[in-house]
mmCIF file of C-alpha atoms in Angstrom:
data_model
loop_
_atom_site.group_PDB
_atom_site.id
_atom_site.type_symbol
_atom_site.label_atom_id
_atom_site.label_comp_id
_atom_site.label_asym_id
_atom_site.label_seq_id
_atom_site.Cartn_x
_atom_site.Cartn_y
_atom_site.Cartn_z
ATOM 1 C CA ASP A 1 0.000 0.000 0.000
ATOM 2 C CA ALA A 2 2.838 2.388 0.799
ATOM 3 C CA ALA A 3 4.332 1.947 -2.681
ATOM 4 C CA GLN A 4 1.130 2.729 -4.584
ATOM 5 C CA PRO A 5 1.323 6.528 -4.253
ATOM 6 C CA LEU A 6 4.965 6.438 -5.321
ATOM 7 C CA PHE A 7 4.159 4.359 -8.387
ATOM 8 C CA ALA A 8 1.293 6.706 -9.268
ATOM 9 C CA ARG A 9 3.581 9.708 -8.859
ATOM 10 C CA ALA A 10 6.199 8.180 -11.188
ATOM 11 C CA VAL A 11 3.552 7.777 -13.874
ATOM 12 C CA GLU A 12 2.273 11.306 -13.297
ATOM 13 C CA LEU A 13 5.711 12.967 -13.433
ATOM 14 C CA SER A 14 7.029 11.258 -16.542
ATOM 15 C CA PRO A 15 4.333 9.195 -18.261
ATOM 16 C CA LEU A 16 6.476 8.249 -21.258
ATOM 17 C CA SER A 17 9.468 7.048 -19.270
ATOM 18 C CA SER A 18 10.519 3.480 -18.605
ATOM 19 C CA ALA A 19 10.055 4.256 -14.903
ATOM 20 C CA ALA A 20 6.377 4.998 -15.599
ATOM 21 C CA LEU A 21 5.987 1.746 -17.512
ATOM 22 C CA HIS A 22 7.509 -0.252 -14.662
ATOM 23 C CA ALA A 23 5.483 1.667 -12.074
ATOM 24 C CA SER A 24 2.261 0.978 -13.990
ATOM 25 C CA PHE A 25 3.076 -2.707 -14.125
ATOM 26 C CA TYR A 26 3.919 -2.942 -10.428
ATOM 27 C CA ARG A 27 0.760 -1.066 -9.464
ATOM 28 C CA GLY A 28 -1.232 -3.802 -11.176
ATOM 29 C CA LEU A 29 0.805 -6.535 -9.511
ATOM 30 C CA CYS A 30 0.308 -4.961 -6.089
ATOM 31 C CA ALA A 31 -3.460 -4.927 -6.625
ATOM 32 C CA TYR A 32 -3.371 -8.545 -7.791
ATOM 33 C CA ARG A 33 -1.381 -9.716 -4.786
ATOM 34 C CA ARG A 34 -3.789 -7.875 -2.486
ATOM 35 C CA GLU A 35 -6.690 -9.677 -4.230
ATOM 36 C CA ARG A 36 -8.262 -6.405 -5.312
ATOM 37 C CA TRP A 37 -9.719 -7.829 -8.491
ATOM 38 C CA GLN A 38 -11.489 -4.777 -9.917
ATOM 39 C CA GLU A 39 -8.428 -2.657 -9.293
ATOM 40 C CA THR A 40 -6.237 -5.355 -10.862
ATOM 41 C CA VAL A 41 -8.315 -5.359 -14.045
ATOM 42 C CA ALA A 42 -8.468 -1.566 -14.186
ATOM 43 C CA LEU A 43 -4.754 -0.986 -13.592
ATOM 44 C CA PHE A 44 -3.536 -3.619 -16.033
ATOM 45 C CA THR A 45 -6.075 -2.499 -18.650
ATOM 46 C CA GLU A 46 -4.791 1.053 -18.258
ATOM 47 C CA MET A 47 -1.186 -0.138 -18.511
ATOM 48 C CA VAL A 48 -1.876 -2.054 -21.737
ATOM 49 C CA ALA A 49 -3.659 0.971 -23.220
ATOM 50 C CA HIS A 50 -0.820 3.362 -22.390
ATOM 51 C CA TYR A 51 2.052 0.989 -23.174
ATOM 52 C CA PRO A 52 0.845 -1.379 -25.918
ATOM 53 C CA GLU A 53 4.399 -2.358 -26.883
ATOM 54 C CA SER A 54 5.385 -3.158 -23.298
ATOM 55 C CA PRO A 55 7.423 -6.279 -22.647
ATOM 56 C CA TYR A 56 4.962 -6.835 -19.774
ATOM 57 C CA ARG A 57 1.911 -6.912 -22.027
ATOM 58 C CA ALA A 58 1.388 -10.705 -22.105
ATOM 59 C CA GLU A 59 1.692 -10.904 -18.335
ATOM 60 C CA ALA A 60 -0.614 -7.925 -17.868
ATOM 61 C CA GLU A 61 -3.286 -9.451 -20.099
ATOM 62 C CA TYR A 62 -2.941 -12.757 -18.241
ATOM 63 C CA HIS A 63 -3.544 -10.962 -14.940
ATOM 64 C CA ILE A 64 -6.532 -9.136 -16.434
ATOM 65 C CA ALA A 65 -7.981 -12.573 -17.194
ATOM 66 C CA LEU A 66 -7.341 -13.805 -13.649
ATOM 67 C CA GLY A 67 -8.923 -10.673 -12.230
ATOM 68 C CA ARG A 68 -12.014 -11.234 -14.373
ATOM 69 C CA ARG A 69 -12.173 -14.879 -13.330
ATOM 70 C CA ASN A 70 -12.000 -13.895 -9.662
ATOM 71 C CA LEU A 71 -14.771 -11.353 -10.216
ATOM 72 C CA GLY A 72 -16.975 -14.143 -11.572
ATOM 73 C CA ASP A 73 -16.733 -13.007 -15.202
ATOM 74 C CA ARG A 74 -16.011 -16.413 -16.720
ATOM 75 C CA GLU A 75 -16.680 -15.320 -20.304
ATOM 76 C CA GLY A 76 -14.443 -12.263 -19.945
ATOM 77 C CA ALA A 77 -11.719 -14.410 -18.390
ATOM 78 C CA GLU A 78 -11.921 -17.007 -21.151
ATOM 79 C CA SER A 79 -11.808 -14.317 -23.837
ATOM 80 C CA ALA A 80 -8.772 -12.666 -22.254
ATOM 81 C CA LEU A 81 -7.001 -16.019 -21.817
ATOM 82 C CA ARG A 82 -7.649 -16.926 -25.460
ATOM 83 C CA GLY A 83 -6.193 -13.530 -26.378
ATOM 84 C CA VAL A 84 -2.999 -14.292 -24.462
ATOM 85 C CA VAL A 85 -2.657 -17.694 -26.145
ATOM 86 C CA ALA A 86 -3.263 -16.247 -29.618
ATOM 87 C CA GLY A 87 -1.385 -12.982 -29.204
ATOM 88 C CA PHE A 88 1.682 -14.226 -27.350
ATOM 89 C CA PRO A 89 2.060 -17.886 -28.380
ATOM 90 C CA ASP A 90 5.788 -18.126 -27.705
ATOM 91 C CA THR A 91 5.645 -16.857 -24.125
ATOM 92 C CA GLU A 92 5.329 -18.605 -20.805
ATOM 93 C CA TRP A 93 2.133 -16.583 -20.285
ATOM 94 C CA ALA A 94 0.483 -18.368 -23.218
ATOM 95 C CA GLY A 95 1.251 -21.662 -21.491
ATOM 96 C CA TYR A 96 -0.216 -20.447 -18.215
ATOM 97 C CA ALA A 97 -3.264 -19.099 -20.052
ATOM 98 C CA ALA A 98 -3.806 -22.452 -21.778
ATOM 99 C CA GLU A 99 -3.672 -24.171 -18.374
ATOM 100 C CA ARG A 100 -6.283 -21.761 -16.956
ATOM 101 C CA LEU A 101 -8.511 -22.320 -20.008
ATOM 102 C CA THR A 102 -8.345 -26.065 -19.385
ATOM 103 C CA GLU A 103 -9.259 -25.532 -15.726
ATOM 104 C CA LEU A 104 -12.241 -23.382 -16.699
ATOM 105 C CA ALA A 105 -13.400 -25.975 -19.228
ATOM 106 C CA VAL A 106 -13.154 -28.761 -16.629
ATOM 107 C CA ALA A 107 -15.074 -26.651 -14.112
ATOM 108 C CA ARG A 108 -17.734 -25.890 -16.711
ATOM 109 C CA ALA A 109 -18.068 -29.584 -17.615
ATOM 110 C CA GLY A 110 -18.680 -30.399 -13.945
ATOM 111 C CA GLU A 111 -21.554 -27.940 -13.627
ATOM 112 C CA PRO A 112 -25.114 -29.209 -13.850
ATOM 113 C CA PRO A 113 -26.950 -28.196 -17.026
ATOM 114 C CA ALA A 114 -28.671 -24.841 -16.857
ATOM 115 C CA ARG A 115 -32.365 -25.011 -16.072
ATOM 116 C CA PRO A 116 -34.500 -23.429 -18.720
ATOM 117 C CA GLY A 117 -36.012 -20.068 -17.847
ATOM 118 C CA SER A 118 -39.753 -19.504 -18.174
ATOM 119 C CA ASP A 119 -39.293 -18.094 -21.679
ATOM 120 C CA GLU A 120 -37.221 -21.143 -22.738
ATOM 121 C CA ARG A 121 -39.725 -23.811 -21.681
ATOM 122 C CA ARG A 122 -41.547 -25.559 -24.447
ATOM 123 C CA PRO A 123 -45.230 -26.189 -24.060
ATOM 124 C CA SER A 124 -46.118 -29.843 -23.553
#
């Protein structure tokens, strides 16, 4: 928590510097490690938008996916994980993303089928 204002200040003072890039990345990691999922998604999304060529991009997008998963946004998590696999195939993050996709698929397969809503029921 004590580092967050310092990271934010680094970004504010020199937004195009490598220090700002690193500070943006570490702000997201701090939120992730504190299990602040909405903040994790927001900070890493902001980092990717401001630094699209960052060497941290694959890792940031992977953490966005984990944040979404932990917020209960399974579809958003799966989409982000597929993006990591497709966009960064030669990275360790693609491997981790593929593992998480497998875990989500296994979890989905173990769920009972959805019950039809009143508008989905067929008349007998």
